[in-house]
JSON list of C-alpha atoms and ligand atoms in Angstrom, two decimals:
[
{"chain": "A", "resi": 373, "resn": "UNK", "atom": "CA", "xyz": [-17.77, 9.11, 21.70]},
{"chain": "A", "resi": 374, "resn": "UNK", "atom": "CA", "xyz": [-17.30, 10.44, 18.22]},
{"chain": "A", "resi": 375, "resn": "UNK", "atom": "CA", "xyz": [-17.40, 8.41, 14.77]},
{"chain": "A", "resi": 376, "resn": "UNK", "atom": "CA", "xyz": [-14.42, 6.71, 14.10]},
{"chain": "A", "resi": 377, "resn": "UNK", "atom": "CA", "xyz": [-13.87, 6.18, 10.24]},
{"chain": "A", "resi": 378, "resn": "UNK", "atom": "CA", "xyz": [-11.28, 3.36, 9.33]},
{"chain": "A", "resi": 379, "resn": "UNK", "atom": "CA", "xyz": [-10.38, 3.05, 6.10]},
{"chain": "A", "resi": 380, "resn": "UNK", "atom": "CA", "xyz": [-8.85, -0.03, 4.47]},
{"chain": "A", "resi": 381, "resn": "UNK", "atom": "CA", "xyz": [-7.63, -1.33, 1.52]},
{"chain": "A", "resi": 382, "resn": "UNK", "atom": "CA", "xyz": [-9.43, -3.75, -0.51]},
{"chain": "A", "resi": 383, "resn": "UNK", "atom": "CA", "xyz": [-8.23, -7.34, -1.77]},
{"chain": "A", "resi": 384, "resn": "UNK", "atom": "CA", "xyz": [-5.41, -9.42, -0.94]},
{"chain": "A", "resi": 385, "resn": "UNK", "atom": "CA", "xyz": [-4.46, -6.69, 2.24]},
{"chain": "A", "resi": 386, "resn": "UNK", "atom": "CA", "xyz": [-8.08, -6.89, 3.59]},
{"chain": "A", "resi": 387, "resn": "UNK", "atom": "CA", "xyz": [-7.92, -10.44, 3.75]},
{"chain": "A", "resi": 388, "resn": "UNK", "atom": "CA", "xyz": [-4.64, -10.33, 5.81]},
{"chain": "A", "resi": 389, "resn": "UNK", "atom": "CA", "xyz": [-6.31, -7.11, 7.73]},
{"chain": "A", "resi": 390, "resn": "UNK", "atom": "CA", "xyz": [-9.35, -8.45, 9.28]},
{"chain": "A", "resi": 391, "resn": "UNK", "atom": "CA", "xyz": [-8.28, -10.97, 11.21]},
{"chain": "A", "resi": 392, "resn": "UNK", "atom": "CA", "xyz": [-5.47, -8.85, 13.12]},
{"chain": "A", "resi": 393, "resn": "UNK", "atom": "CA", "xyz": [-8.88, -6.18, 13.29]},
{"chain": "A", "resi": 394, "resn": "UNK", "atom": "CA", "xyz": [-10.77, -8.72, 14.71]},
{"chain": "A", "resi": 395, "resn": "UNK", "atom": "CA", "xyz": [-7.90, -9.65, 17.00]},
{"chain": "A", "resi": 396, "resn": "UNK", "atom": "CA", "xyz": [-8.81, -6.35, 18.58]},
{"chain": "A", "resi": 397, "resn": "UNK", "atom": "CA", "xyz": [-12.22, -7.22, 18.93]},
{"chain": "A", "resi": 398, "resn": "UNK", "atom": "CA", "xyz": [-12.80, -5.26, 15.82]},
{"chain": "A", "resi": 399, "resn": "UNK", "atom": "CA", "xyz": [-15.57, -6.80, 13.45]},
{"chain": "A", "resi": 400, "resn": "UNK", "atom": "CA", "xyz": [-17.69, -5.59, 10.50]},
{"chain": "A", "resi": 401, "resn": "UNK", "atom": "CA", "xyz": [-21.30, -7.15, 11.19]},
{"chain": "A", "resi": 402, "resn": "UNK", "atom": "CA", "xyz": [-21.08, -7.97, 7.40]},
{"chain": "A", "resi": 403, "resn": "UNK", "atom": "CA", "xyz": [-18.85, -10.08, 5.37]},
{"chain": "A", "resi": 404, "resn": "UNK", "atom": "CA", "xyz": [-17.22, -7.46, 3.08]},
{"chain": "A", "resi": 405, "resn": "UNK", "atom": "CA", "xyz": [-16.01, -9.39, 0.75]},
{"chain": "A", "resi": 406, "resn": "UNK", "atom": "CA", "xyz": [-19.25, -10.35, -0.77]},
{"chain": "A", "resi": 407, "resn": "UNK", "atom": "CA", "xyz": [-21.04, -7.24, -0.15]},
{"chain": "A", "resi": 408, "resn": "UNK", "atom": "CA", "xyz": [-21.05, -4.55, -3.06]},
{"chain": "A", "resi": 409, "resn": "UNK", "atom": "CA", "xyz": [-21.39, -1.69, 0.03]},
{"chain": "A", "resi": 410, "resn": "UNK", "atom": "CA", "xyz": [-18.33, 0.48, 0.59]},
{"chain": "A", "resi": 411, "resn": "UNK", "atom": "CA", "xyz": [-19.10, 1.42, 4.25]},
{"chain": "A", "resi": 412, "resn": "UNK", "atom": "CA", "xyz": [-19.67, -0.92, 7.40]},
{"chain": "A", "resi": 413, "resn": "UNK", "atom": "CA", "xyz": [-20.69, -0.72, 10.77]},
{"chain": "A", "resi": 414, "resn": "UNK", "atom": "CA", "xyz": [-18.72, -2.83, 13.13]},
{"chain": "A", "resi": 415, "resn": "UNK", "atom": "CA", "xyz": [-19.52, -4.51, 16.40]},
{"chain": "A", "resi": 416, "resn": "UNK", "atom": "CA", "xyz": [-18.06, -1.60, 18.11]},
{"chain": "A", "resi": 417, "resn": "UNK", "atom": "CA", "xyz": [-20.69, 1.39, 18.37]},
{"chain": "A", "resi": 418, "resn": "UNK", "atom": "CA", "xyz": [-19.26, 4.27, 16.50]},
{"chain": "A", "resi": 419, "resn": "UNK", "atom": "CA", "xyz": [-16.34, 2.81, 14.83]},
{"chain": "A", "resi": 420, "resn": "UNK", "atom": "CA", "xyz": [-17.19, 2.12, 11.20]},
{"chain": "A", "resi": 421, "resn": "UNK", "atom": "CA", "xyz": [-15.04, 0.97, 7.97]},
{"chain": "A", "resi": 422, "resn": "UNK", "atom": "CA", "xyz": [-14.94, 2.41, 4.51]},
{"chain": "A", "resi": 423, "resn": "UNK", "atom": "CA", "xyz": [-13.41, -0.06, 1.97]},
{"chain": "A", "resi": 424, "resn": "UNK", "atom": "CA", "xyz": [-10.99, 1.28, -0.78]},
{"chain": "A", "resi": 425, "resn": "UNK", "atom": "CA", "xyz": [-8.68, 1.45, -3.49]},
{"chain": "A", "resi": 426, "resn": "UNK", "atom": "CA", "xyz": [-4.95, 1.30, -2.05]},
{"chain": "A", "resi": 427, "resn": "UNK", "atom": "CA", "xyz": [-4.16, 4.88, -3.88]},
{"chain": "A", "resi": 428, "resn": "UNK", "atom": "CA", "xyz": [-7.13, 6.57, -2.17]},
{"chain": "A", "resi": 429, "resn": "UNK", "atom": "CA", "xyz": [-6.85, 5.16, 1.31]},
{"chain": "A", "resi": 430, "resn": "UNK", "atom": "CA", "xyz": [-3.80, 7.95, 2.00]},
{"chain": "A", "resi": 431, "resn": "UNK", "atom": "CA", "xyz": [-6.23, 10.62, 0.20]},
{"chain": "A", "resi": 432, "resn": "UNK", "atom": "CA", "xyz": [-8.89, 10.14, 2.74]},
{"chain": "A", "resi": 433, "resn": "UNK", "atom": "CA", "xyz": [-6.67, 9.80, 5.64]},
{"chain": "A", "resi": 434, "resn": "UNK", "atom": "CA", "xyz": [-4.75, 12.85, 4.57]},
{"chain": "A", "resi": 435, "resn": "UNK", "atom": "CA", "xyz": [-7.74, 14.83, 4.15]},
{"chain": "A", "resi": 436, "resn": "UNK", "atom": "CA", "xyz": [-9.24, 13.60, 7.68]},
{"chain": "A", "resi": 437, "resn": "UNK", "atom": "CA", "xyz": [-12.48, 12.29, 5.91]},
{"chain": "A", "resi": 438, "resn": "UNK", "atom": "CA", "xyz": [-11.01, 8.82, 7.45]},
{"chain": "A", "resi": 439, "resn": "UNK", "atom": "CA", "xyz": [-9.47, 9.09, 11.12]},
{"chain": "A", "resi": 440, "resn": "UNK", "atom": "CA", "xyz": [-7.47, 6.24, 10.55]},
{"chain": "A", "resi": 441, "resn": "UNK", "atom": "CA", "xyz": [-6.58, 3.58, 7.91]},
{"chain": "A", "resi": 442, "resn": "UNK", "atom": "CA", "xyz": [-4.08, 0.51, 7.04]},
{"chain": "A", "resi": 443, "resn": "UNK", "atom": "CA", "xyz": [-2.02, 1.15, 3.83]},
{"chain": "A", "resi": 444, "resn": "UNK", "atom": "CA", "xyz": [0.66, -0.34, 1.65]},
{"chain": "A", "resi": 445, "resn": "UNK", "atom": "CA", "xyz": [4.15, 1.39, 2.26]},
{"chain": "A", "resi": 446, "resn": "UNK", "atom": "CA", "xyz": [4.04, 1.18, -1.70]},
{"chain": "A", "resi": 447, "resn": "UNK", "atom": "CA", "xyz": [1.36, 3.62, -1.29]},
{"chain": "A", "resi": 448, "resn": "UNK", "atom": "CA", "xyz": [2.87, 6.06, 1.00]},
{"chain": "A", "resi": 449, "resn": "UNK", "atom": "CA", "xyz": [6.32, 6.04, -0.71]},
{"chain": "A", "resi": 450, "resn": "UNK", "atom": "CA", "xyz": [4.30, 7.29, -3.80]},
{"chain": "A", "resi": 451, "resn": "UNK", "atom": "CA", "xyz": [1.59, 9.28, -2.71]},
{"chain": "A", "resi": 452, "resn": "UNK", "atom": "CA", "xyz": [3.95, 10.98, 0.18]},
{"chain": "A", "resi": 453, "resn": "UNK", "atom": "CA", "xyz": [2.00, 11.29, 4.06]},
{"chain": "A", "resi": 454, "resn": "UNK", "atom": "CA", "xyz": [1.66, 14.51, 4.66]},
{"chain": "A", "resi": 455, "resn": "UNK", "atom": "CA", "xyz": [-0.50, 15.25, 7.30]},
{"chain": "A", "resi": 456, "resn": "UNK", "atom": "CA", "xyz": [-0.09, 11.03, 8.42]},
{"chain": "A", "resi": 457, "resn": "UNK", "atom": "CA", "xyz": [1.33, 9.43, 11.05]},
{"chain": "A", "resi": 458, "resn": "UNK", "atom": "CA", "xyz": [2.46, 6.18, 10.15]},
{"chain": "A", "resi": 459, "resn": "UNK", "atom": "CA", "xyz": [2.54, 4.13, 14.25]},
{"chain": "A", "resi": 460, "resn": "UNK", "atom": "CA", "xyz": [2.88, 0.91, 13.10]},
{"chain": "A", "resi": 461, "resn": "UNK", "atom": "CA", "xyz": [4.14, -1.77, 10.31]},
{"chain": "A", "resi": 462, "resn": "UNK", "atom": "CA", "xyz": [1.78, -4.17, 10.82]},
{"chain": "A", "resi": 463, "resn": "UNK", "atom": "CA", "xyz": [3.81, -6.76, 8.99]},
{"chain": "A", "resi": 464, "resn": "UNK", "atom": "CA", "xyz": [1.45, -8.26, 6.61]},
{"chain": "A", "resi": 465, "resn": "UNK", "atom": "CA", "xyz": [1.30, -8.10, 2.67]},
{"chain": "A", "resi": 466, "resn": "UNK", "atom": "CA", "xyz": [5.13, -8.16, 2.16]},
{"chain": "A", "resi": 467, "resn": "UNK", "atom": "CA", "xyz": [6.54, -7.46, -0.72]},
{"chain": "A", "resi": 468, "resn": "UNK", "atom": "CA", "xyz": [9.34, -5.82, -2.02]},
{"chain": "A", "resi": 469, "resn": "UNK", "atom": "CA", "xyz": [9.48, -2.81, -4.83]},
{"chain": "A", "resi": 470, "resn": "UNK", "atom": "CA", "xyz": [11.55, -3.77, -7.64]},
{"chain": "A", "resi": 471, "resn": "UNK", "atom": "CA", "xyz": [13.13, -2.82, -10.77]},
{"chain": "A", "resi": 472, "resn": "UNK", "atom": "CA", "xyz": [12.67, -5.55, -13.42]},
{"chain": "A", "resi": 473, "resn": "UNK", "atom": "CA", "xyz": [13.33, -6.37, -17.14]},
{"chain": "A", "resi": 474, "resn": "UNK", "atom": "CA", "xyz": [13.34, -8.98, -19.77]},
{"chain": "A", "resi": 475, "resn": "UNK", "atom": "CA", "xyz": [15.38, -12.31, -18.56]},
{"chain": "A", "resi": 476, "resn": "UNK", "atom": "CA", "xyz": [18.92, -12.53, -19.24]},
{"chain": "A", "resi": 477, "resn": "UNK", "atom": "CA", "xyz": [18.60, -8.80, -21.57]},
{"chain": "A", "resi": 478, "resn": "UNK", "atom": "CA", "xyz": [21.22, -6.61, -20.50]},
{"chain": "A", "resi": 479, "resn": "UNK", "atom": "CA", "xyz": [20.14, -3.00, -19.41]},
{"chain": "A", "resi": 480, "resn": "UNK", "atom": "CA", "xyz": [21.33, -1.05, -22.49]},
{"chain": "A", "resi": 481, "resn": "UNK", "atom": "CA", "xyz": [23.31, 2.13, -20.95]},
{"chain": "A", "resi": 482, "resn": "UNK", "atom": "CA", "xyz": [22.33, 5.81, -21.32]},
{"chain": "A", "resi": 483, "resn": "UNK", "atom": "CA", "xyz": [18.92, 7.16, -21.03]},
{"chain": "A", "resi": 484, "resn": "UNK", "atom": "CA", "xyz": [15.97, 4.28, -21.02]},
{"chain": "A", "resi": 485, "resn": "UNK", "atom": "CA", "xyz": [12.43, 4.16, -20.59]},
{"chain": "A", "resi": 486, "resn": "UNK", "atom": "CA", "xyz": [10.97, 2.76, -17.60]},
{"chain": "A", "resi": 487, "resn": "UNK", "atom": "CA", "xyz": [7.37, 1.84, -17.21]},
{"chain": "A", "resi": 488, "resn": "UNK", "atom": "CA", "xyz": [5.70, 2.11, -13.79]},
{"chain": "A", "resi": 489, "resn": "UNK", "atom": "CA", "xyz": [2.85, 2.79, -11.52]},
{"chain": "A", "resi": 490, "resn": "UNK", "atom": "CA", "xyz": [4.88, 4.05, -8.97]},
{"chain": "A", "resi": 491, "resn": "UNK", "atom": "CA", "xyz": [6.33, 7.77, -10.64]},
{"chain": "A", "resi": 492, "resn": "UNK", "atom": "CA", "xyz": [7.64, 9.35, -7.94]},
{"chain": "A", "resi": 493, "resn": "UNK", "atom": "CA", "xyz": [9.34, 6.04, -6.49]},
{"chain": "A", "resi": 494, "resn": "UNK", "atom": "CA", "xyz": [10.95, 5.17, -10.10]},
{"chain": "A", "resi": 495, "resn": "UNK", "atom": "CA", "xyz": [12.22, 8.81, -10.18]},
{"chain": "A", "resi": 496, "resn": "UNK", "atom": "CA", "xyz": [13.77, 9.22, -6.94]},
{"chain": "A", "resi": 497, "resn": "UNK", "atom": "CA", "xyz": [15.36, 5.75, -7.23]},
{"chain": "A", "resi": 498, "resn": "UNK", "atom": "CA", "xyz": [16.68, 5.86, -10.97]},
{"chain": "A", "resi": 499, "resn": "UNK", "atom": "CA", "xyz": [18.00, 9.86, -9.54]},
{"chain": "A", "resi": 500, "resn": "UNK", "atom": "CA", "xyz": [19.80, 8.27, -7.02]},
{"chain": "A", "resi": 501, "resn": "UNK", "atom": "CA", "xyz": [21.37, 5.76, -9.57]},
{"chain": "A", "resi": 502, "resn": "UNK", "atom": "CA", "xyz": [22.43, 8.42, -11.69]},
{"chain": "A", "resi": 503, "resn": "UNK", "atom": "CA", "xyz": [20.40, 6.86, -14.34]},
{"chain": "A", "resi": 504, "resn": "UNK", "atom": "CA", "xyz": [18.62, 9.23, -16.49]},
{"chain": "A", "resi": 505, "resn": "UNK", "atom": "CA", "xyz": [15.26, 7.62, -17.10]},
{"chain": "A", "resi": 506, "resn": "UNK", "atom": "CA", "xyz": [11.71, 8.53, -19.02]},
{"chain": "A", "resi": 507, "resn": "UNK", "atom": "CA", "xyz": [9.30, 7.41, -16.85]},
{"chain": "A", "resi": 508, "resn": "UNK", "atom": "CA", "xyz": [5.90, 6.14, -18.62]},
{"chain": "A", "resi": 509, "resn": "UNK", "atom": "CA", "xyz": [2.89, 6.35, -15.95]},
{"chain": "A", "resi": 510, "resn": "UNK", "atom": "CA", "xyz": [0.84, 2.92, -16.40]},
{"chain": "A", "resi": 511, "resn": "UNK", "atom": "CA", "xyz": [-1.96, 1.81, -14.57]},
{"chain": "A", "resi": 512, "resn": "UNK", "atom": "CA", "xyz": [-1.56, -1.53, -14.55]},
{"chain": "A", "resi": 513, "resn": "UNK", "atom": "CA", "xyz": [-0.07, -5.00, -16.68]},
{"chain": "A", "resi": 514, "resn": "UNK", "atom": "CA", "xyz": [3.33, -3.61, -16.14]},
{"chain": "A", "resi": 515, "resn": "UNK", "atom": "CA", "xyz": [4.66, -6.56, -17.20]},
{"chain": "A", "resi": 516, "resn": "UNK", "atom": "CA", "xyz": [3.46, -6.30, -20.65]},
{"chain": "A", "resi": 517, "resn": "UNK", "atom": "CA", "xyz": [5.71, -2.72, -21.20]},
{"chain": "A", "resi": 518, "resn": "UNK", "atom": "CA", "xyz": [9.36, -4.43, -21.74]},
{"chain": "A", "resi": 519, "resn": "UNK", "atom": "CA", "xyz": [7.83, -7.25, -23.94]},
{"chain": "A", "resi": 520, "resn": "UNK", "atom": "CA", "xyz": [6.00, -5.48, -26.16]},
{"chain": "A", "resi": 521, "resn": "UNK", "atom": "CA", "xyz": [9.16, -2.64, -26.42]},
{"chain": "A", "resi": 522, "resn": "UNK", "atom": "CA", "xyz": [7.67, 0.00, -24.50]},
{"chain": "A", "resi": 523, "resn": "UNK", "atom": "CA", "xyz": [10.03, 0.54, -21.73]},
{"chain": "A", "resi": 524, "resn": "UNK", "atom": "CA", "xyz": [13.37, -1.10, -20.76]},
{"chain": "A", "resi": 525, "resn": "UNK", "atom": "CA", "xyz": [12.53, -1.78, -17.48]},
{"chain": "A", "resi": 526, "resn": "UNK", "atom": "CA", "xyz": [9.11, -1.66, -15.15]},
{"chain": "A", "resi": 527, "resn": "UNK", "atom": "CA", "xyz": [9.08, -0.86, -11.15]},
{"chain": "A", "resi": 528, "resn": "UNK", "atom": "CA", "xyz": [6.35, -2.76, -9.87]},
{"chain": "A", "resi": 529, "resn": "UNK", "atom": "CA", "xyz": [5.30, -5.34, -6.76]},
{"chain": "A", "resi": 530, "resn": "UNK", "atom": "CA", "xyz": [7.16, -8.23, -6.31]},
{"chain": "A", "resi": 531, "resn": "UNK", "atom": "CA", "xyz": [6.23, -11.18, -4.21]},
{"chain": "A", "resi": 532, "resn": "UNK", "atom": "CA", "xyz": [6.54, -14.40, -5.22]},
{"chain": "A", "resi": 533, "resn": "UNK", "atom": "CA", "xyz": [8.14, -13.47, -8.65]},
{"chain": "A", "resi": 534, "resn": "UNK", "atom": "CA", "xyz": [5.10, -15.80, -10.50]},
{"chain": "A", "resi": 535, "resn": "UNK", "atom": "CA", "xyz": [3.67, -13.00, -12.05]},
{"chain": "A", "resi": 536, "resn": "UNK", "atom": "CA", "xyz": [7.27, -11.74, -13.89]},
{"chain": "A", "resi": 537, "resn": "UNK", "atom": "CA", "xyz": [8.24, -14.81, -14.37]},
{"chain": "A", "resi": 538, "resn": "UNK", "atom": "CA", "xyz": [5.28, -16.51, -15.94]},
{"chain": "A", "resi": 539, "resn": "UNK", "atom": "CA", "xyz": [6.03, -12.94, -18.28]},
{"chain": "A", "resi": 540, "resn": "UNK", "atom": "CA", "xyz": [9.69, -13.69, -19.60]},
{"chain": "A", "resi": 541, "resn": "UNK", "atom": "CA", "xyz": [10.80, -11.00, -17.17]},
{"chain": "A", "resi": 542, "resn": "UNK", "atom": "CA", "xyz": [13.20, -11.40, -13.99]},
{"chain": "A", "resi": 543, "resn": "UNK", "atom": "CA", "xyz": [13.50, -9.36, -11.26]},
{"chain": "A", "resi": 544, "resn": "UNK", "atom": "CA", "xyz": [16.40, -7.39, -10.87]},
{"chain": "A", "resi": 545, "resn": "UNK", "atom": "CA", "xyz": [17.39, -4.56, -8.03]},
{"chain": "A", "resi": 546, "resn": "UNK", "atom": "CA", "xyz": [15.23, -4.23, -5.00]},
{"chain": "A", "resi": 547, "resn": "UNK", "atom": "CA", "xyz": [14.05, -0.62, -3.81]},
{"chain": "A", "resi": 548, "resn": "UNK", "atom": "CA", "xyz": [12.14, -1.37, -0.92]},
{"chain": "A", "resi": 549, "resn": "UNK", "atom": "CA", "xyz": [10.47, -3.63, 1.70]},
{"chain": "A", "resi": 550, "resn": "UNK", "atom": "CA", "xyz": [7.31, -2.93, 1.28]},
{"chain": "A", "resi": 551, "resn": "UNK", "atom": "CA", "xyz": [4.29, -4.32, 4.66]},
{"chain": "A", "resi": 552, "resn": "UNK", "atom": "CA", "xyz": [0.79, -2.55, 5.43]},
{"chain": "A", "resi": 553, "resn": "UNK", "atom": "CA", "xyz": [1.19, -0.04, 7.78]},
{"chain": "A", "resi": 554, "resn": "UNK", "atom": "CA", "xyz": [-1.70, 1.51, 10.19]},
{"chain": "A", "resi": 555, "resn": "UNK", "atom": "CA", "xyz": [-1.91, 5.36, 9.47]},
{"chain": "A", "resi": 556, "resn": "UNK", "atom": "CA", "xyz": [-3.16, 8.13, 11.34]},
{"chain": "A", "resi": 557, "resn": "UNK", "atom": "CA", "xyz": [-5.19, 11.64, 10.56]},
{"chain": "A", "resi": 558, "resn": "UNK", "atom": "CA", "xyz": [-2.76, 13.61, 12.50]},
{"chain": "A", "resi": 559, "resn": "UNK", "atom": "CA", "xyz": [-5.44, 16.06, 13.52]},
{"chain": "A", "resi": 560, "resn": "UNK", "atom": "CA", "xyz": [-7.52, 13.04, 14.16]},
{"chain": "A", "resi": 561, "resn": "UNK", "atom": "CA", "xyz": [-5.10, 11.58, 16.32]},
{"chain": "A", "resi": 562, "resn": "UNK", "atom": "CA", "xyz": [-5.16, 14.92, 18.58]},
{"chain": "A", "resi": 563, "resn": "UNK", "atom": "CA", "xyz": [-9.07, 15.23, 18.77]},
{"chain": "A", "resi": 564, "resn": "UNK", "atom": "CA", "xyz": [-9.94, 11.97, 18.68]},
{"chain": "A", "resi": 565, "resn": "UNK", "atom": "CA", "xyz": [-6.69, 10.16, 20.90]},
{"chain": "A", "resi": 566, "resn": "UNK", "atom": "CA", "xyz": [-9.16, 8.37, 23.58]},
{"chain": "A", "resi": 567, "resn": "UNK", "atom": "CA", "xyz": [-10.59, 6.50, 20.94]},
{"chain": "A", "resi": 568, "resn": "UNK", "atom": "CA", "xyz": [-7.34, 6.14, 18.59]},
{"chain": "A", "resi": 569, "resn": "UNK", "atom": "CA", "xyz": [-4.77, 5.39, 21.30]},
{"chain": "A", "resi": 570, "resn": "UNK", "atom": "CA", "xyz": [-6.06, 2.30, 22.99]},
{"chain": "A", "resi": 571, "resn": "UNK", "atom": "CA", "xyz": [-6.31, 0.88, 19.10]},
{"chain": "A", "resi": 572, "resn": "UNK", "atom": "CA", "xyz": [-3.00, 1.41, 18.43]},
{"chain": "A", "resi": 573, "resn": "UNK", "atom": "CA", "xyz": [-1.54, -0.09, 21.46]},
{"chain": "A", "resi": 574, "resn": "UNK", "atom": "CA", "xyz": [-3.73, -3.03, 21.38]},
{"chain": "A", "resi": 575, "resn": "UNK", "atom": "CA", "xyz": [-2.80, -3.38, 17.86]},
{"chain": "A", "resi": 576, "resn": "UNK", "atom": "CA", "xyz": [0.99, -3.22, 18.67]},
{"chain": "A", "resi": 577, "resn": "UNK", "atom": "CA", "xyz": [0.18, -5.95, 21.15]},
{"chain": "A", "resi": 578, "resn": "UNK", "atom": "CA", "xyz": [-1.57, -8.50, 18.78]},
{"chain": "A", "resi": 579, "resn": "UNK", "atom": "CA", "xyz": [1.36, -8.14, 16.29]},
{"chain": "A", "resi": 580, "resn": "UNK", "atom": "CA", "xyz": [4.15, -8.35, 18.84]},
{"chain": "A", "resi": 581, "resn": "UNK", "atom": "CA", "xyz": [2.31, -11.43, 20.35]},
{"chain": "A", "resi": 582, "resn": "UNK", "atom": "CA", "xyz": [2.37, -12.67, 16.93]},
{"chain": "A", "resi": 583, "resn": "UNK", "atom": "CA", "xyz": [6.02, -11.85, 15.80]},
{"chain": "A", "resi": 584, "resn": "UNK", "atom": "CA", "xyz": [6.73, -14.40, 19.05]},
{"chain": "B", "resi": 1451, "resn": "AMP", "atom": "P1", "xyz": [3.85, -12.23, -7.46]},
{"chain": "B", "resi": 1451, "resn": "AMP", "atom": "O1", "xyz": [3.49, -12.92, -8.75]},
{"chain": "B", "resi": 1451, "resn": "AMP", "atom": "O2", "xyz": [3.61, -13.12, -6.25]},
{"chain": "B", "resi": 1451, "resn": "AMP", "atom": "O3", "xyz": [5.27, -11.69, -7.48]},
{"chain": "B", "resi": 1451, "resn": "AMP", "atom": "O4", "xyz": [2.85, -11.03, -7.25]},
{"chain": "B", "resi": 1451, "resn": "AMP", "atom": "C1", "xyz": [2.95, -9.95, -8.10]},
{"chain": "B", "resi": 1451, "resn": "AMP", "atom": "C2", "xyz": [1.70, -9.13, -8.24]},
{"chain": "B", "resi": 1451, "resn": "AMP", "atom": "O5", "xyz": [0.78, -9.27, -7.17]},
{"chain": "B", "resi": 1451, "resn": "AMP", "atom": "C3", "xyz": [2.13, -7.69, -8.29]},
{"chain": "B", "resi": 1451, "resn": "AMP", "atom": "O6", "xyz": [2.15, -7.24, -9.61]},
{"chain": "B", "resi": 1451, "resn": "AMP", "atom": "C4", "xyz": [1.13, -6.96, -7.46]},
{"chain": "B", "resi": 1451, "resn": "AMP", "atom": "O7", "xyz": [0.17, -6.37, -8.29]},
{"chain": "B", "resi": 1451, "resn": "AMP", "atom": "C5", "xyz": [0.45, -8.00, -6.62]},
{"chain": "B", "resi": 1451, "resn": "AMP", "atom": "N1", "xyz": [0.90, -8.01, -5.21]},
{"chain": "B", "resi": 1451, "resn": "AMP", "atom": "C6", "xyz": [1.60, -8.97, -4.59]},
{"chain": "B", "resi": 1451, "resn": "AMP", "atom": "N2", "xyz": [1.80, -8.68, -3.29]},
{"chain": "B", "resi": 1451, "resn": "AMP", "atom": "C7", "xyz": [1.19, -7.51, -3.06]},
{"chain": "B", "resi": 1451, "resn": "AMP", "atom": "C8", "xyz": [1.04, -6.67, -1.92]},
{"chain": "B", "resi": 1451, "resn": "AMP", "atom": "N3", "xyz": [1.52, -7.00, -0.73]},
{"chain": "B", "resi": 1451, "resn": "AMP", "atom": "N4", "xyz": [0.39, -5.51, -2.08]},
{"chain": "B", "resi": 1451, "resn": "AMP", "atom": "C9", "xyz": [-0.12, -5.15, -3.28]},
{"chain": "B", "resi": 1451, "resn": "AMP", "atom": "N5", "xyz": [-0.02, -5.90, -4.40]},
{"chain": "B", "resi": 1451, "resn": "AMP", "atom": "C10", "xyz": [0.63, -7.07, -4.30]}
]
């Protein structure tokens, strides 16, 4: 059997990803989350994790350096998945892409700024509004850009609201659903489909025991 490289995403998406990996008899013979390392071996010979940023995860699945790996949509509606197959929503880490701005402020009309991790989303959204927008790239703190008179609005991940809220700002027009989803090297998944198969279908099996 070849290597097979999984790559996931690290924080509040790992924490909802291991156990549905481990659910597939799928375990890292470290904890990960209080190791510094970036790579793990797992119980199964062969198969090992790499542990990531959510914005490179589709870079090393698209390039093939990871056969596999489990992604935000957010990530995939921005970054675009060439070269990815995207089998399964694995239904964990919802949220929802939204447009927000200050409470109660009225969205002044005509061209406004918009402040936003997510470029490429914000454009094609505010396009198909017929909004003409500037879009300011940020990297994070989104929520700081329509208080302190950056940017009219912000597109950003919403899931509880606290976070906007706790900020002055409320949440206004919903872009999409947004749930991890397992991805696929497409050559990978040719070369490597003994290996990749089984893991998908098992995986479809855990989460459609699971969705009752
Ligand atoms: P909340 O205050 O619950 O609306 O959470 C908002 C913040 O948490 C967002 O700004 C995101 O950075 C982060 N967040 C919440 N859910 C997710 C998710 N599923 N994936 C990535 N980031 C998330």
């Amino acid at each position: 059997m070849s290597q097979l490289t999984i790559a996931l995403t690290k924080g509040r998406i790992l924490k909802e990803t291991l156990p549905l990996l481990a659910a597939v008899g799928l375990e890292p013979l470290e904890d990960i989350s209080t190791s510094r390392k970036l790579t793990f071996e797992t119980n199964q010979e062969g198969v090992r994790f790499i542990v990531l940023r959510g914005v490179d995860v589709t870079t090393y699945v698209q390039f093939g350096a990871a056969d596999m790996g489990i992604s935000g949509k957010d990530m995939l509606l921005e970054h675009g998945s060439e070269g990815i197959y995207e089998p399964l929503d694995l239904g964990i880490a919802r949220c929802k892409l939204m447009t927000a701005g200050i409470k109660g402020q009225e969205l002044k009309s005509g061209r406004i700024r918009v402040a936003t991790k997510f470029v490429n989303v914000a454009k094609q959204y505010y396009a198909s509004q017929a909004r003409q927008v500037d879009i300011i790239k940020l990297y994070g703190a989104m929520e700081l850009a329509p208080i302190i008179g950056l940017a009219d609005e912000i597109v950003d991940i919403v899931d509880t609201g606290n976070t906007l809220r706790a900020n002055g700002l409320e949440p206004r027009n919903a872009i999409a659903d947004i749930s991890s989803r397992l991805i696929v090297n497409k050559a990978a998944m040719k070369m490597k489909y003994q290996q990749i198969q089984p893991l998908i279908e098992s995986m479809r099996a855990v989460i459609e025991a699971s969705a009752g």
